[in-house]
Short mmCIF file of N, CA and C and ligand atoms in Angstrom, two decimals:
data_model
loop_
_atom_site.label_atom_id
_atom_site.label_comp_id
_atom_site.label_asym_id
_atom_site.label_seq_id
_atom_site.Cartn_x
_atom_site.Cartn_y
_atom_site.Cartn_z
N UNK A 1 0.89 -1.24 -0.10
CA UNK A 1 -0.70 -0.16 -0.07
C UNK A 1 1.07 1.15 -0.43
N UNK A 2 0.69 2.47 -1.07
CA UNK A 2 1.23 3.93 -1.25
C UNK A 2 1.20 4.72 0.24
N UNK A 3 2.50 4.83 0.88
CA UNK A 3 1.71 5.25 1.65
C UNK A 3 2.84 6.40 1.67
N UNK A 4 1.95 7.80 2.78
CA UNK A 4 3.40 9.21 2.85
C UNK A 4 4.31 8.63 3.93
N UNK A 5 4.95 8.54 3.27
CA UNK A 5 6.44 8.82 4.27
C UNK A 5 6.69 9.67 5.40
N UNK A 6 6.22 11.27 5.16
CA UNK A 6 6.29 12.51 6.60
C UNK A 6 5.78 12.42 6.91
N UNK A 7 4.74 11.32 6.92
CA UNK A 7 3.17 11.28 8.35
C UNK A 7 3.47 10.46 8.80
N UNK A 8 3.41 9.85 10.16
CA UNK A 8 3.72 8.29 10.11
C UNK A 8 2.17 8.90 11.34
N UNK A 9 1.66 8.09 11.42
CA UNK A 9 0.41 7.79 12.48
C UNK A 9 -0.49 6.27 12.82
N UNK A 10 -1.00 6.19 13.41
CA UNK A 10 -0.26 4.68 14.50
C UNK A 10 -2.67 4.47 14.03
N UNK A 11 -3.41 5.31 13.57
CA UNK A 11 -4.86 4.92 14.00
C UNK A 11 -5.65 4.22 12.94
N UNK A 12 -5.32 3.45 13.31
CA UNK A 12 -5.65 1.87 12.56
C UNK A 12 -6.69 2.05 12.12
N UNK A 13 -8.37 3.32 12.66
CA UNK A 13 -10.02 3.14 12.86
C UNK A 13 -9.57 3.81 11.69
N UNK A 14 -8.53 5.00 10.85
CA UNK A 14 -9.10 5.61 9.68
C UNK A 14 -8.63 5.24 8.33
N UNK A 15 -9.55 5.41 7.57
CA UNK A 15 -9.69 5.38 6.02
C UNK A 15 -8.18 5.20 5.40
N UNK A 16 -7.45 6.05 5.29
CA UNK A 16 -6.75 6.19 5.03
C UNK A 16 -5.09 6.04 5.46
N UNK A 17 -5.49 4.75 6.67
CA UNK A 17 -3.79 4.51 7.81
C UNK A 17 -4.05 3.14 6.93
N UNK A 18 -2.40 3.63 6.22
CA UNK A 18 -1.68 2.33 6.06
C UNK A 18 -1.37 1.23 6.94
N UNK A 19 -2.23 0.01 6.45
CA UNK A 19 -2.31 -1.05 6.82
C UNK A 19 -1.03 -1.85 7.90
N UNK A 20 -0.08 -1.65 6.44
CA UNK A 20 1.03 -2.64 6.29
C UNK A 20 2.04 -2.27 7.34
N UNK A 21 2.09 -0.25 6.67
CA UNK A 21 3.00 0.22 8.69
C UNK A 21 2.51 1.07 8.67
N UNK A 22 3.35 1.82 9.72
CA UNK A 22 1.78 2.85 11.10
C UNK A 22 2.25 4.50 10.26
N UNK A 23 1.28 4.58 9.22
CA UNK A 23 1.58 6.08 8.00
C UNK A 23 0.03 6.33 7.47
N UNK A 24 0.42 7.47 7.08
CA UNK A 24 -0.76 7.55 6.30
C UNK A 24 -0.67 7.82 4.51
N UNK A 25 -1.65 7.20 4.39
CA UNK A 25 -1.92 7.13 2.51
C UNK A 25 -2.00 8.86 1.73
N UNK A 26 -2.91 9.70 2.35
CA UNK A 26 -2.20 10.98 2.13
C UNK A 26 -1.71 11.85 1.72
N UNK A 27 -1.64 12.50 0.71
CA UNK A 27 0.00 13.51 -0.32
C UNK A 27 -0.42 14.46 0.92
N UNK A 28 -1.21 14.70 2.08
CA UNK A 28 -1.49 15.97 3.33
C UNK A 28 -2.40 16.09 4.11
N UNK A 29 -2.21 16.69 5.70
CA UNK A 29 -2.47 16.25 6.39
C UNK A 29 -3.28 17.29 6.88
N UNK A 30 -4.77 18.10 6.96
CA UNK A 30 -5.16 19.43 8.38
C UNK A 30 -4.98 18.82 9.58
N UNK A 31 -4.21 19.81 9.96
CA UNK A 31 -3.72 19.44 11.66
C UNK A 31 -4.78 20.45 12.32
N UNK A 32 -5.54 19.98 12.91
CA UNK A 32 -6.88 21.28 14.19
C UNK A 32 -6.18 21.12 15.68
N UNK A 33 -6.67 22.44 15.60
CA UNK A 33 -7.02 21.73 17.34
C UNK A 33 -8.47 22.35 17.89
N UNK A 34 -8.63 21.57 18.49
CA UNK A 34 -10.62 21.43 19.79
C UNK A 34 -10.30 22.12 21.12
N UNK A 35 -9.88 23.23 21.16
CA UNK A 35 -10.72 24.29 22.07
C UNK A 35 -9.16 25.31 21.75
N UNK A 36 -10.36 27.13 22.24
CA UNK A 36 -9.80 27.94 22.37
C UNK A 36 -7.96 28.21 21.84
N UNK A 37 -8.15 27.82 22.21
CA UNK A 37 -6.27 27.58 22.88
C UNK A 37 -5.40 26.00 23.27
N UNK A 38 -4.24 25.58 22.01
CA UNK A 38 -4.03 24.59 22.43
C UNK A 38 -3.14 24.27 23.08
N UNK A 39 -2.86 24.13 24.26
CA UNK A 39 -1.87 24.46 25.71
C UNK A 39 -1.25 22.51 25.90
N UNK A 40 -2.61 21.83 24.50
CA UNK A 40 -1.93 20.61 25.93
C UNK A 40 -2.04 19.85 24.27
N UNK A 41 -1.02 18.24 23.87
CA UNK A 41 -1.22 16.92 22.83
C UNK A 41 -2.23 17.49 22.93
N UNK A 42 -3.11 17.02 23.85
CA UNK A 42 -4.31 16.56 23.72
C UNK A 42 -5.17 16.97 22.88
N UNK A 43 -4.89 18.67 22.55
CA UNK A 43 -5.57 19.92 22.28
C UNK A 43 -5.56 19.85 20.63
N UNK A 44 -4.79 18.85 19.91
CA UNK A 44 -4.63 18.97 18.88
C UNK A 44 -5.49 17.30 18.39
N UNK A 45 -4.90 17.62 16.82
CA UNK A 45 -6.29 16.27 16.12
C UNK A 45 -5.56 16.62 14.04
N UNK A 46 -6.32 15.32 13.82
CA UNK A 46 -6.45 14.91 12.52
C UNK A 46 -7.86 15.67 12.25
N UNK A 47 -7.29 16.68 11.59
CA UNK A 47 -8.73 16.87 11.02
C UNK A 47 -9.04 16.10 9.48
N UNK A 48 -8.63 15.25 9.23
CA UNK A 48 -8.78 13.87 8.10
C UNK A 48 -9.22 13.47 8.56
N UNK A 49 -9.19 12.83 9.68
CA UNK A 49 -9.13 11.88 9.99
C UNK A 49 -10.68 10.99 9.07
N UNK A 50 -11.42 9.73 8.51
CA UNK A 50 -12.91 9.15 8.69
C UNK A 50 -12.68 8.46 9.05
N UNK A 51 -13.50 8.00 9.32
CA UNK A 51 -14.07 6.36 10.15
C UNK A 51 -13.71 5.37 8.66
N UNK A 52 -13.10 4.16 8.89
CA UNK A 52 -12.49 3.11 7.98
C UNK A 52 -13.85 1.84 7.68
S1 LIG B 101 -5.89 11.28 8.03
FE1 LIG B 101 -4.93 11.34 9.69
S2 LIG B 101 -6.12 9.75 11.30
FE2 LIG B 101 -6.41 9.36 9.58
S3 LIG B 101 -4.79 7.52 8.63
FE3 LIG B 101 -4.14 10.17 7.60
S4 LIG B 101 -2.75 10.87 10.34
FE4 LIG B 101 -3.55 9.17 10.17
#
């Protein structure tokens, strides 16, 4: 499965996840924050996630 070597990802539930090794198959992703001010790692996420 072709993947983007610049985007490592361990979210196996995502339809864009490379099952062979832990990478994303998209050319680019949108990283988002879901609090007004991001001050912990939990405040950021992959905005390109789609359920498989
Ligand atoms: S879209 Fe986001 S969550 Fe899905 S495989 Fe790519 S980096 Fe991971």
